[in-house]
Amino acid sequence: MHPSSPWQAAGFRVLFTASTLSQAGTNIGYVALPLIAVSALDASPGQVGALATLSTIAFLVIGLPAGAWMDRMSHRHVLIGADLTRAVLSASLPVAWWLDVLTLEQLYVVAALTGCATVFFDVGSQSVLPGLVGRDGLVAANSAMMSLIAVGNVAGRGAGGGLVQLLTAPVATACTAAAYLVSAVRLTALPATPPPRPAARPARLRTQIAEGVRHVLGAAELRALAFTATLNNFGSQIVNTMLPVLFVRELGFPPAALGLFWAVGGVGLLLGARCARPVAERLGHGRALAVVGLCLAPAGLFLPFIDRGAGLWLAGAGYLLAMFKTGMDNVLGVSLRQRMTPDSLLGRMNATFRTLLTGALAVGSAVAGLIGELAGVRVTLWVGACVLATAFLPVFLSPLRTRRELDVTAS
């Protein structure tokens, strides 16, 4: 029997506080890493795109096997190990900078290996959640977790821009390392929640991976959720990859301005996450996704108008609205897919989604770098904005458009 509120579960409180610290580290690093490349190492748009690609490509390479492994492993140990790995990698950057041996190649390696650790942390945190709060508490728990991510985007990226301006980008990554380390210590208090034991001889890894992929892509509603989220991430990443180049190099803004702009998106995520439950109660869970997507996704088309005048405010408003829609998508979409998935498939389902979603980030980064080199930053922003504005269509054209209740039960 699980408590009706996720906050009554000690394990959820541990996961939430550890995730708070982890999100702080991630968001400071999100600002610091590309600014190290742009300001300290004079990277080109293509090199910035390559850095962003390497930070997320791990989900394409090991995302699916990670889900199968998570269904066999101790979630707590994996989460702790992921945080410790990210702490060590982040700490290597200020050390190398202090010794005057920091290179773009080291930045690439740190980004790639940190991405591998993030694969396991993200899949593990989503897979452990149902066991901590029960399936009836998923919407409330996911709302809290998505609100945390949004607050992290606001505070972490805003602070990241300020820390970069005050301390320089390499030194700011020391704060990232410290946050990951404290998160790992907090996770030692997480209750042990071993995955379900197989009744018979375990299936081959390839077979288990295929089961997870079929579960996601074989169901119309899950498939629509996956495609909409993938397109949304793809468009967002094309835009976000070029923002450091646009803000710092082309428009001459200080690093803090970039952090504040990204923080505006975090405010949108937070508002969307907090409004998800009341809007879903009024419109229905699936209908809320469809209606809000139709109304707000086109606001992403304001993003390419960023300049030093009124265009910055227009782009900021568009970013706020587009991220509000994303915040609602995250809460309701994650809750739906967790309710539609049996316990034995949770790790593989989450890994399949994360492979598609974060793989889209890797591909979007590469596309942004290529278009940025060939056609310029502005053209790149328009491409990303158009994808972002139409990403709601798979959900809008699916059976989710008529779903009112979160009444799917998995065993």
mmCIF file of C-alpha atoms in Angstrom:
data_model
loop_
_atom_site.group_PDB
_atom_site.id
_atom_site.type_symbol
_atom_site.label_atom_id
_atom_site.label_comp_id
_atom_site.label_asym_id
_atom_site.label_seq_id
_atom_site.Cartn_x
_atom_site.Cartn_y
_atom_site.Cartn_z
ATOM 1 C CA MET A 1 0.000 0.000 0.000
ATOM 2 C CA HIS A 2 1.420 3.347 -1.060
ATOM 3 C CA PRO A 3 0.518 6.707 0.455
ATOM 4 C CA SER A 4 -1.906 8.854 -1.497
ATOM 5 C CA SER A 5 0.605 11.724 -1.705
ATOM 6 C CA PRO A 6 4.080 10.964 -3.063
ATOM 7 C CA TRP A 7 5.551 13.301 -0.429
ATOM 8 C CA GLN A 8 4.559 10.807 2.275
ATOM 9 C CA ALA A 9 6.959 8.272 0.757
ATOM 10 C CA ALA A 10 10.457 8.621 2.217
ATOM 11 C CA GLY A 11 11.997 7.151 -0.930
ATOM 12 C CA PHE A 12 10.373 9.780 -3.116
ATOM 13 C CA ARG A 13 11.687 12.555 -0.882
ATOM 14 C CA VAL A 14 15.204 11.134 -1.186
ATOM 15 C CA LEU A 15 14.930 10.854 -4.975
ATOM 16 C CA PHE A 16 13.522 14.366 -5.239
ATOM 17 C CA THR A 17 16.239 16.046 -3.189
ATOM 18 C CA ALA A 18 19.006 14.116 -4.965
ATOM 19 C CA SER A 19 17.484 15.006 -8.316
ATOM 20 C CA THR A 20 17.375 18.653 -7.231
ATOM 21 C CA LEU A 21 21.131 18.629 -6.748
ATOM 22 C CA SER A 22 21.708 16.659 -9.935
ATOM 23 C CA GLN A 23 19.563 19.084 -11.925
ATOM 24 C CA ALA A 24 21.511 22.025 -10.519
ATOM 25 C CA GLY A 25 24.762 20.481 -11.694
ATOM 26 C CA THR A 26 23.356 19.558 -15.090
ATOM 27 C CA ASN A 27 21.990 23.032 -15.776
ATOM 28 C CA ILE A 28 25.136 24.868 -14.725
ATOM 29 C CA GLY A 29 27.052 22.556 -17.041
ATOM 30 C CA TYR A 30 24.498 23.130 -19.810
ATOM 31 C CA VAL A 31 25.492 26.801 -19.869
ATOM 32 C CA ALA A 32 29.181 26.380 -19.057
ATOM 33 C CA LEU A 33 30.232 23.723 -21.582
ATOM 34 C CA PRO A 34 29.281 25.524 -24.809
ATOM 35 C CA LEU A 35 30.602 28.796 -23.399
ATOM 36 C CA ILE A 36 33.949 27.123 -22.688
ATOM 37 C CA ALA A 37 33.984 26.079 -26.334
ATOM 38 C CA VAL A 38 32.944 29.501 -27.673
ATOM 39 C CA SER A 39 34.834 31.875 -25.371
ATOM 40 C CA ALA A 40 37.828 29.912 -24.068
ATOM 41 C CA LEU A 41 38.552 27.674 -27.069
ATOM 42 C CA ASP A 42 37.170 29.835 -29.939
ATOM 43 C CA ALA A 43 35.008 27.020 -31.346
ATOM 44 C CA SER A 44 33.152 27.413 -34.651
ATOM 45 C CA PRO A 45 29.383 26.773 -35.033
ATOM 46 C CA GLY A 46 30.163 23.307 -36.348
ATOM 47 C CA GLN A 47 32.376 22.514 -33.375
ATOM 48 C CA VAL A 48 29.712 23.768 -30.956
ATOM 49 C CA GLY A 49 27.228 21.503 -32.739
ATOM 50 C CA ALA A 50 29.623 18.565 -32.431
ATOM 51 C CA LEU A 51 29.991 19.210 -28.691
ATOM 52 C CA ALA A 52 26.229 19.237 -28.212
ATOM 53 C CA THR A 53 25.935 16.066 -30.286
ATOM 54 C CA LEU A 54 28.497 14.223 -28.178
ATOM 55 C CA SER A 55 26.729 15.228 -24.968
ATOM 56 C CA THR A 56 23.569 13.372 -26.039
ATOM 57 C CA ILE A 57 24.688 10.732 -28.535
ATOM 58 C CA ALA A 58 25.066 8.148 -25.762
ATOM 59 C CA PHE A 59 21.309 7.574 -25.825
ATOM 60 C CA LEU A 60 21.545 6.466 -29.455
ATOM 61 C CA VAL A 61 24.487 4.163 -28.716
ATOM 62 C CA ILE A 62 23.608 2.577 -25.359
ATOM 63 C CA GLY A 63 20.099 3.828 -24.593
ATOM 64 C CA LEU A 64 18.238 0.625 -25.507
ATOM 65 C CA PRO A 65 20.660 -1.796 -23.824
ATOM 66 C CA ALA A 66 20.649 0.459 -20.754
ATOM 67 C CA GLY A 67 16.914 -0.122 -20.363
ATOM 68 C CA ALA A 68 17.328 -3.884 -20.437
ATOM 69 C CA TRP A 69 20.227 -3.668 -17.975
ATOM 70 C CA MET A 70 18.172 -1.460 -15.654
ATOM 71 C CA ASP A 71 15.475 -4.147 -15.514
ATOM 72 C CA ARG A 72 18.157 -6.496 -14.111
ATOM 73 C CA MET A 73 20.144 -4.156 -11.822
ATOM 74 C CA SER A 74 19.813 -2.299 -8.530
ATOM 75 C CA HIS A 75 18.421 1.127 -9.377
ATOM 76 C CA ARG A 76 20.001 2.751 -6.331
ATOM 77 C CA HIS A 77 23.523 1.560 -7.172
ATOM 78 C CA VAL A 78 23.173 2.692 -10.774
ATOM 79 C CA LEU A 79 21.977 6.169 -9.784
ATOM 80 C CA ILE A 80 24.833 6.630 -7.300
ATOM 81 C CA GLY A 81 27.408 5.399 -9.797
ATOM 82 C CA ALA A 82 26.097 7.738 -12.491
ATOM 83 C CA ASP A 83 26.355 10.780 -10.225
ATOM 84 C CA LEU A 84 29.874 9.916 -9.065
ATOM 85 C CA THR A 85 31.006 9.442 -12.666
ATOM 86 C CA ARG A 86 29.610 12.812 -13.691
ATOM 87 C CA ALA A 87 31.252 14.491 -10.690
ATOM 88 C CA VAL A 88 34.711 13.205 -11.626
ATOM 89 C CA LEU A 89 34.322 14.146 -15.283
ATOM 90 C CA SER A 90 33.102 17.662 -14.488
ATOM 91 C CA ALA A 91 35.930 18.217 -12.008
ATOM 92 C CA SER A 92 38.506 17.396 -14.691
ATOM 93 C CA LEU A 93 37.696 20.584 -16.616
ATOM 94 C CA PRO A 94 38.688 23.243 -14.048
ATOM 95 C CA VAL A 95 41.775 21.185 -13.192
ATOM 96 C CA ALA A 96 42.852 21.084 -16.837
ATOM 97 C CA TRP A 97 42.109 24.803 -17.220
ATOM 98 C CA TRP A 98 44.180 25.617 -14.111
ATOM 99 C CA LEU A 99 47.076 23.572 -15.541
ATOM 100 C CA ASP A 100 46.637 25.333 -18.913
ATOM 101 C CA VAL A 101 46.107 22.051 -20.773
ATOM 102 C CA LEU A 102 42.379 22.327 -21.499
ATOM 103 C CA THR A 103 41.539 21.414 -25.107
ATOM 104 C CA LEU A 104 38.449 21.022 -27.260
ATOM 105 C CA GLU A 105 39.209 17.301 -27.466
ATOM 106 C CA GLN A 106 38.985 16.967 -23.673
ATOM 107 C CA LEU A 107 35.696 18.861 -23.768
ATOM 108 C CA TYR A 108 34.402 16.357 -26.333
ATOM 109 C CA VAL A 109 35.438 13.373 -24.191
ATOM 110 C CA VAL A 110 33.890 14.818 -21.034
ATOM 111 C CA ALA A 111 30.647 15.591 -22.878
ATOM 112 C CA ALA A 112 30.415 12.080 -24.345
ATOM 113 C CA LEU A 113 31.173 10.194 -21.119
ATOM 114 C CA THR A 114 28.922 12.448 -19.051
ATOM 115 C CA GLY A 115 26.173 11.649 -21.536
ATOM 116 C CA CYS A 116 26.708 7.920 -20.938
ATOM 117 C CA ALA A 117 26.306 8.392 -17.185
ATOM 118 C CA THR A 118 23.210 10.522 -17.760
ATOM 119 C CA VAL A 119 21.629 7.682 -19.755
ATOM 120 C CA PHE A 120 21.674 5.472 -16.673
ATOM 121 C CA PHE A 121 20.614 8.232 -14.284
ATOM 122 C CA ASP A 122 17.614 9.276 -16.381
ATOM 123 C CA VAL A 123 16.403 5.746 -17.131
ATOM 124 C CA GLY A 124 16.979 4.688 -13.535
ATOM 125 C CA SER A 125 15.160 7.633 -11.943
ATOM 126 C CA GLN A 126 12.059 7.130 -14.110
ATOM 127 C CA SER A 127 12.097 3.372 -13.609
ATOM 128 C CA VAL A 128 12.359 3.548 -9.810
ATOM 129 C CA LEU A 129 9.558 6.097 -9.414
ATOM 130 C CA PRO A 130 6.493 3.791 -9.709
ATOM 131 C CA GLY A 131 7.898 1.516 -7.026
ATOM 132 C CA LEU A 132 8.356 4.459 -4.656
ATOM 133 C CA VAL A 133 4.944 6.147 -5.003
ATOM 134 C CA GLY A 134 2.608 3.539 -6.527
ATOM 135 C CA ARG A 135 0.864 3.928 -9.854
ATOM 136 C CA ASP A 136 -1.951 6.028 -8.398
ATOM 137 C CA GLY A 137 0.592 8.615 -7.313
ATOM 138 C CA LEU A 138 2.346 8.919 -10.665
ATOM 139 C CA VAL A 139 0.723 12.119 -11.940
ATOM 140 C CA ALA A 140 1.455 13.983 -8.692
ATOM 141 C CA ALA A 141 4.988 12.560 -8.524
ATOM 142 C CA ASN A 142 5.741 13.336 -12.171
ATOM 143 C CA SER A 143 4.320 16.832 -11.740
ATOM 144 C CA ALA A 144 6.741 17.372 -8.852
ATOM 145 C CA MET A 145 9.684 15.944 -10.803
ATOM 146 C CA MET A 146 8.922 17.958 -13.936
ATOM 147 C CA SER A 147 8.461 21.083 -11.822
ATOM 148 C CA LEU A 148 11.881 20.356 -10.367
ATOM 149 C CA ILE A 149 13.387 20.132 -13.845
ATOM 150 C CA ALA A 150 11.750 23.441 -14.723
ATOM 151 C CA VAL A 151 12.986 25.153 -11.565
ATOM 152 C CA GLY A 152 16.415 23.711 -12.312
ATOM 153 C CA ASN A 153 16.292 25.294 -15.750
ATOM 154 C CA VAL A 154 15.409 28.650 -14.200
ATOM 155 C CA ALA A 155 17.769 28.656 -11.225
ATOM 156 C CA GLY A 156 20.516 26.415 -12.627
ATOM 157 C CA ARG A 157 20.844 28.066 -16.012
ATOM 158 C CA GLY A 158 20.407 31.543 -14.582
ATOM 159 C CA ALA A 159 23.048 30.784 -11.956
ATOM 160 C CA GLY A 160 25.184 29.100 -14.589
ATOM 161 C CA GLY A 161 25.281 32.250 -16.688
ATOM 162 C CA GLY A 162 26.137 34.317 -13.632
ATOM 163 C CA LEU A 163 28.847 31.903 -12.467
ATOM 164 C CA VAL A 164 30.414 31.851 -15.914
ATOM 165 C CA GLN A 165 30.492 35.647 -15.938
ATOM 166 C CA LEU A 166 31.954 35.856 -12.414
ATOM 167 C CA LEU A 167 34.287 32.853 -12.335
ATOM 168 C CA THR A 168 34.838 31.957 -16.026
ATOM 169 C CA ALA A 169 33.236 28.930 -17.650
ATOM 170 C CA PRO A 170 35.861 26.309 -16.674
ATOM 171 C CA VAL A 171 35.706 27.242 -12.971
ATOM 172 C CA ALA A 172 31.897 27.174 -13.032
ATOM 173 C CA THR A 173 32.055 23.455 -13.856
ATOM 174 C CA ALA A 174 33.563 22.871 -10.397
ATOM 175 C CA CYS A 175 30.122 23.770 -9.033
ATOM 176 C CA THR A 176 28.647 21.147 -11.355
ATOM 177 C CA ALA A 177 30.998 18.507 -9.937
ATOM 178 C CA ALA A 178 30.115 19.448 -6.358
ATOM 179 C CA ALA A 179 26.373 19.186 -7.037
ATOM 180 C CA TYR A 180 26.731 15.702 -8.536
ATOM 181 C CA LEU A 181 28.848 14.559 -5.602
ATOM 182 C CA VAL A 182 26.333 15.704 -2.975
ATOM 183 C CA SER A 183 23.522 14.116 -5.002
ATOM 184 C CA ALA A 184 25.346 10.769 -4.922
ATOM 185 C CA VAL A 185 25.706 11.005 -1.139
ATOM 186 C CA ARG A 186 21.978 11.732 -0.760
ATOM 187 C CA LEU A 187 21.048 8.735 -2.914
ATOM 188 C CA THR A 188 22.673 6.375 -0.423
ATOM 189 C CA ALA A 189 19.453 6.812 1.610
ATOM 190 C CA LEU A 190 17.241 5.620 -1.258
ATOM 191 C CA PRO A 191 15.359 2.420 -0.331
ATOM 192 C CA ALA A 192 16.408 -0.677 -2.233
ATOM 193 C CA THR A 193 13.859 -1.350 -4.993
ATOM 194 C CA PRO A 194 15.174 -4.332 -6.943
ATOM 195 C CA PRO A 195 13.570 -4.987 -10.336
ATOM 196 C CA PRO A 196 11.135 -7.890 -10.709
ATOM 197 C CA ARG A 197 12.903 -11.225 -10.904
ATOM 198 C CA PRO A 198 12.223 -13.185 -14.073
ATOM 199 C CA ALA A 199 10.127 -16.295 -13.514
ATOM 200 C CA ALA A 200 12.221 -18.407 -15.840
ATOM 201 C CA ARG A 201 15.632 -18.236 -17.474
ATOM 202 C CA PRO A 202 16.323 -14.601 -18.514
ATOM 203 C CA ALA A 203 15.809 -13.844 -22.183
ATOM 204 C CA ARG A 204 18.690 -12.702 -24.343
ATOM 205 C CA LEU A 205 19.491 -8.992 -24.179
ATOM 206 C CA ARG A 206 18.497 -8.489 -27.812
ATOM 207 C CA THR A 207 15.140 -10.133 -27.185
ATOM 208 C CA GLN A 208 14.476 -7.961 -24.142
ATOM 209 C CA ILE A 209 15.360 -4.798 -26.056
ATOM 210 C CA ALA A 210 13.020 -5.796 -28.888
ATOM 211 C CA GLU A 211 10.176 -6.327 -26.398
ATOM 212 C CA GLY A 212 10.575 -2.783 -25.132
ATOM 213 C CA VAL A 213 10.677 -1.289 -28.624
ATOM 214 C CA ARG A 214 7.595 -3.263 -29.723
ATOM 215 C CA HIS A 215 5.736 -2.170 -26.609
ATOM 216 C CA VAL A 216 6.314 1.512 -27.432
ATOM 217 C CA LEU A 217 6.018 1.518 -31.218
ATOM 218 C CA GLY A 218 3.276 -1.106 -31.415
ATOM 219 C CA ALA A 219 0.695 0.905 -29.431
ATOM 220 C CA ALA A 220 -0.849 3.887 -31.211
ATOM 221 C CA GLU A 221 -0.964 6.118 -28.138
ATOM 222 C CA LEU A 222 2.560 5.351 -26.969
ATOM 223 C CA ARG A 223 3.832 5.768 -30.521
ATOM 224 C CA ALA A 224 2.209 9.202 -30.795
ATOM 225 C CA LEU A 225 3.697 10.291 -27.462
ATOM 226 C CA ALA A 226 7.130 9.126 -28.615
ATOM 227 C CA PHE A 227 6.986 10.865 -32.004
ATOM 228 C CA THR A 228 5.695 14.192 -30.640
ATOM 229 C CA ALA A 229 8.326 14.290 -27.895
ATOM 230 C CA THR A 230 11.055 13.318 -30.368
ATOM 231 C CA LEU A 231 10.134 16.110 -32.784
ATOM 232 C CA ASN A 232 9.876 18.586 -29.922
ATOM 233 C CA ASN A 233 13.375 17.706 -28.708
ATOM 234 C CA PHE A 234 14.767 17.786 -32.244
ATOM 235 C CA GLY A 235 13.459 21.302 -32.907
ATOM 236 C CA SER A 236 14.418 22.614 -29.476
ATOM 237 C CA GLN A 237 17.959 21.333 -29.782
ATOM 238 C CA ILE A 238 18.510 22.879 -33.193
ATOM 239 C CA VAL A 239 17.586 26.241 -31.655
ATOM 240 C CA ASN A 240 19.454 25.801 -28.370
ATOM 241 C CA THR A 241 22.689 24.656 -30.016
ATOM 242 C CA MET A 242 23.010 27.961 -31.872
ATOM 243 C CA LEU A 243 21.941 30.255 -29.029
ATOM 244 C CA PRO A 244 25.438 30.513 -27.420
ATOM 245 C CA VAL A 245 26.912 31.497 -30.786
ATOM 246 C CA LEU A 246 24.122 34.018 -31.443
ATOM 247 C CA PHE A 247 24.070 35.590 -27.971
ATOM 248 C CA VAL A 248 27.776 35.802 -27.168
ATOM 249 C CA ARG A 249 29.479 36.079 -30.552
ATOM 250 C CA GLU A 250 26.997 37.684 -32.964
ATOM 251 C CA LEU A 251 24.942 39.904 -30.640
ATOM 252 C CA GLY A 252 27.642 40.548 -28.050
ATOM 253 C CA PHE A 253 25.496 39.743 -25.008
ATOM 254 C CA PRO A 254 27.239 38.733 -21.745
ATOM 255 C CA PRO A 255 26.993 35.055 -20.685
ATOM 256 C CA ALA A 256 24.466 35.984 -17.990
ATOM 257 C CA ALA A 257 22.005 37.107 -20.686
ATOM 258 C CA LEU A 258 22.113 33.672 -22.290
ATOM 259 C CA GLY A 259 21.515 32.037 -18.914
ATOM 260 C CA LEU A 260 18.544 34.344 -18.276
ATOM 261 C CA PHE A 261 17.019 33.581 -21.666
ATOM 262 C CA TRP A 262 17.255 29.856 -21.008
ATOM 263 C CA ALA A 263 15.797 30.537 -17.560
ATOM 264 C CA VAL A 264 12.713 32.046 -19.245
ATOM 265 C CA GLY A 265 12.177 28.674 -20.894
ATOM 266 C CA GLY A 266 12.487 27.098 -17.462
ATOM 267 C CA VAL A 267 9.724 29.355 -16.173
ATOM 268 C CA GLY A 268 7.526 28.095 -19.013
ATOM 269 C CA LEU A 269 8.351 24.489 -18.124
ATOM 270 C CA LEU A 270 7.504 25.127 -14.485
ATOM 271 C CA LEU A 271 4.169 26.770 -15.276
ATOM 272 C CA GLY A 272 3.261 23.998 -17.706
ATOM 273 C CA ALA A 273 4.142 21.290 -15.190
ATOM 274 C CA ARG A 274 2.116 22.957 -12.443
ATOM 275 C CA CYS A 275 -0.910 23.490 -14.709
ATOM 276 C CA ALA A 276 -0.869 19.954 -16.124
ATOM 277 C CA ARG A 277 -3.111 18.357 -13.502
ATOM 278 C CA PRO A 278 -5.880 21.007 -13.380
ATOM 279 C CA VAL A 279 -5.971 21.329 -17.177
ATOM 280 C CA ALA A 280 -6.104 17.540 -17.574
ATOM 281 C CA GLU A 281 -8.924 17.305 -15.029
ATOM 282 C CA ARG A 282 -10.934 19.804 -17.066
ATOM 283 C CA LEU A 283 -10.129 18.678 -20.616
ATOM 284 C CA GLY A 284 -8.961 15.084 -20.107
ATOM 285 C CA HIS A 285 -5.383 13.839 -20.164
ATOM 286 C CA GLY A 286 -5.074 13.139 -23.888
ATOM 287 C CA ARG A 287 -7.239 16.047 -24.966
ATOM 288 C CA ALA A 288 -5.119 18.431 -22.900
ATOM 289 C CA LEU A 289 -2.012 17.332 -24.793
ATOM 290 C CA ALA A 290 -3.738 17.850 -28.150
ATOM 291 C CA VAL A 291 -5.449 21.178 -27.417
ATOM 292 C CA VAL A 292 -2.503 22.840 -25.693
ATOM 293 C CA GLY A 293 -0.198 21.655 -28.481
ATOM 294 C CA LEU A 294 -2.449 23.151 -31.156
ATOM 295 C CA CYS A 295 -2.684 26.487 -29.328
ATOM 296 C CA LEU A 296 0.891 26.966 -28.105
ATOM 297 C CA ALA A 297 3.347 25.016 -30.272
ATOM 298 C CA PRO A 298 3.280 27.674 -33.079
ATOM 299 C CA ALA A 299 4.693 30.212 -30.587
ATOM 300 C CA GLY A 300 8.080 28.634 -31.315
ATOM 301 C CA LEU A 301 8.090 30.560 -34.601
ATOM 302 C CA PHE A 302 8.932 33.742 -32.620
ATOM 303 C CA LEU A 303 12.370 32.383 -31.663
ATOM 304 C CA PRO A 304 14.286 33.381 -34.822
ATOM 305 C CA PHE A 305 13.470 37.070 -34.183
ATOM 306 C CA ILE A 306 16.052 37.371 -31.391
ATOM 307 C CA ASP A 307 18.037 40.617 -31.602
ATOM 308 C CA ARG A 308 19.178 43.401 -29.290
ATOM 309 C CA GLY A 309 15.798 45.188 -29.310
ATOM 310 C CA ALA A 310 12.137 44.265 -29.224
ATOM 311 C CA GLY A 311 12.845 41.007 -31.039
ATOM 312 C CA LEU A 312 14.480 39.654 -27.878
ATOM 313 C CA TRP A 313 11.233 40.165 -25.928
ATOM 314 C CA LEU A 314 9.158 38.627 -28.718
ATOM 315 C CA ALA A 315 11.458 35.594 -28.862
ATOM 316 C CA GLY A 316 11.391 35.320 -25.082
ATOM 317 C CA ALA A 317 7.585 35.277 -25.078
ATOM 318 C CA GLY A 318 7.555 32.598 -27.774
ATOM 319 C CA TYR A 319 10.082 30.531 -25.844
ATOM 320 C CA LEU A 320 8.023 30.839 -22.660
ATOM 321 C CA LEU A 321 4.835 29.608 -24.386
ATOM 322 C CA ALA A 322 6.564 26.781 -26.256
ATOM 323 C CA MET A 323 8.166 25.550 -23.032
ATOM 324 C CA PHE A 324 4.830 25.818 -21.183
ATOM 325 C CA LYS A 325 3.488 23.320 -23.689
ATOM 326 C CA THR A 326 6.557 21.124 -23.188
ATOM 327 C CA GLY A 327 6.095 21.202 -19.402
ATOM 328 C CA MET A 328 2.531 19.937 -19.736
ATOM 329 C CA ASP A 329 3.630 17.297 -22.238
ATOM 330 C CA ASN A 330 6.265 16.019 -19.845
ATOM 331 C CA VAL A 331 3.921 15.526 -16.892
ATOM 332 C CA LEU A 332 0.979 14.036 -18.768
ATOM 333 C CA GLY A 333 3.009 12.095 -21.332
ATOM 334 C CA VAL A 334 5.286 10.454 -18.769
ATOM 335 C CA SER A 335 2.314 9.594 -16.533
ATOM 336 C CA LEU A 336 0.417 8.034 -19.433
ATOM 337 C CA ARG A 337 3.302 5.911 -20.609
ATOM 338 C CA GLN A 338 4.081 4.698 -17.080
ATOM 339 C CA ARG A 339 0.439 3.692 -16.577
ATOM 340 C CA MET A 340 0.440 1.860 -19.921
ATOM 341 C CA THR A 341 3.513 -0.212 -19.079
ATOM 342 C CA PRO A 342 3.808 -3.287 -16.814
ATOM 343 C CA ASP A 343 6.478 -3.251 -14.107
ATOM 344 C CA SER A 344 8.658 -5.772 -15.925
ATOM 345 C CA LEU A 345 8.947 -3.470 -18.961
ATOM 346 C CA LEU A 346 9.400 -0.107 -17.229
ATOM 347 C CA GLY A 347 13.162 0.087 -17.713
ATOM 348 C CA ARG A 348 12.970 -0.886 -21.368
ATOM 349 C CA MET A 349 10.011 1.399 -22.056
ATOM 350 C CA ASN A 350 11.806 4.347 -20.444
ATOM 351 C CA ALA A 351 15.009 3.518 -22.305
ATOM 352 C CA THR A 352 13.163 3.330 -25.635
ATOM 353 C CA PHE A 353 11.638 6.748 -25.013
ATOM 354 C CA ARG A 354 14.898 8.216 -23.796
ATOM 355 C CA THR A 355 16.752 6.795 -26.804
ATOM 356 C CA LEU A 356 14.294 8.449 -29.170
ATOM 357 C CA LEU A 357 14.053 11.703 -27.230
ATOM 358 C CA THR A 358 17.701 12.200 -26.407
ATOM 359 C CA GLY A 359 18.783 10.701 -29.705
ATOM 360 C CA ALA A 360 16.782 13.532 -31.260
ATOM 361 C CA LEU A 361 18.936 15.945 -29.252
ATOM 362 C CA ALA A 362 22.098 14.383 -30.682
ATOM 363 C CA VAL A 363 20.790 14.509 -34.238
ATOM 364 C CA GLY A 364 19.433 18.033 -33.713
ATOM 365 C CA SER A 365 22.829 19.222 -32.491
ATOM 366 C CA ALA A 366 24.568 17.757 -35.520
ATOM 367 C CA VAL A 367 21.989 19.246 -37.897
ATOM 368 C CA ALA A 368 22.331 22.624 -36.190
ATOM 369 C CA GLY A 369 26.107 22.561 -36.549
ATOM 370 C CA LEU A 370 25.886 21.602 -40.218
ATOM 371 C CA ILE A 371 23.273 24.211 -41.135
ATOM 372 C CA GLY A 372 25.095 26.809 -39.045
ATOM 373 C CA GLU A 373 28.306 26.235 -40.980
ATOM 374 C CA LEU A 374 26.633 26.195 -44.406
ATOM 375 C CA ALA A 375 23.796 28.726 -44.112
ATOM 376 C CA GLY A 376 24.338 30.693 -40.906
ATOM 377 C CA VAL A 377 22.835 30.945 -37.448
ATOM 378 C CA ARG A 378 19.554 32.633 -38.455
ATOM 379 C CA VAL A 379 18.624 29.976 -40.998
ATOM 380 C CA THR A 380 19.371 27.335 -38.387
ATOM 381 C CA LEU A 381 16.990 29.023 -35.941
ATOM 382 C CA TRP A 382 14.191 29.059 -38.530
ATOM 383 C CA VAL A 383 14.610 25.352 -39.239
ATOM 384 C CA GLY A 384 14.441 24.505 -35.535
ATOM 385 C CA ALA A 385 11.480 26.807 -34.942
ATOM 386 C CA CYS A 386 9.451 25.223 -37.758
ATOM 387 C CA VAL A 387 10.027 21.743 -36.342
ATOM 388 C CA LEU A 388 9.118 22.929 -32.849
ATOM 389 C CA ALA A 389 5.910 24.562 -34.093
ATOM 390 C CA THR A 390 4.627 21.364 -35.741
ATOM 391 C CA ALA A 391 5.808 18.780 -33.204
ATOM 392 C CA PHE A 392 2.333 18.459 -31.648
ATOM 393 C CA LEU A 393 0.845 16.821 -34.762
ATOM 394 C CA PRO A 394 1.485 13.116 -33.945
ATOM 395 C CA VAL A 395 -0.492 13.440 -30.692
ATOM 396 C CA PHE A 396 -3.148 15.649 -32.274
ATOM 397 C CA LEU A 397 -3.753 13.110 -35.053
ATOM 398 C CA SER A 398 -3.777 10.069 -32.732
ATOM 399 C CA PRO A 399 -6.409 8.425 -30.483
ATOM 400 C CA LEU A 400 -4.934 10.424 -27.584
ATOM 401 C CA ARG A 401 -6.919 13.417 -28.818
ATOM 402 C CA THR A 402 -10.094 11.854 -27.390
ATOM 403 C CA ARG A 403 -8.703 10.285 -24.199
ATOM 404 C CA ARG A 404 -10.130 11.886 -21.076
ATOM 405 C CA GLU A 405 -9.073 9.610 -18.218
ATOM 406 C CA LEU A 406 -5.752 8.233 -17.030
ATOM 407 C CA ASP A 407 -7.448 4.859 -16.614
ATOM 408 C CA VAL A 408 -4.885 2.480 -18.076
ATOM 409 C CA THR A 409 -3.748 -0.186 -15.620
ATOM 410 C CA ALA A 410 -0.536 -2.176 -15.932
ATOM 411 C CA SER A 411 0.473 -5.166 -13.897
#
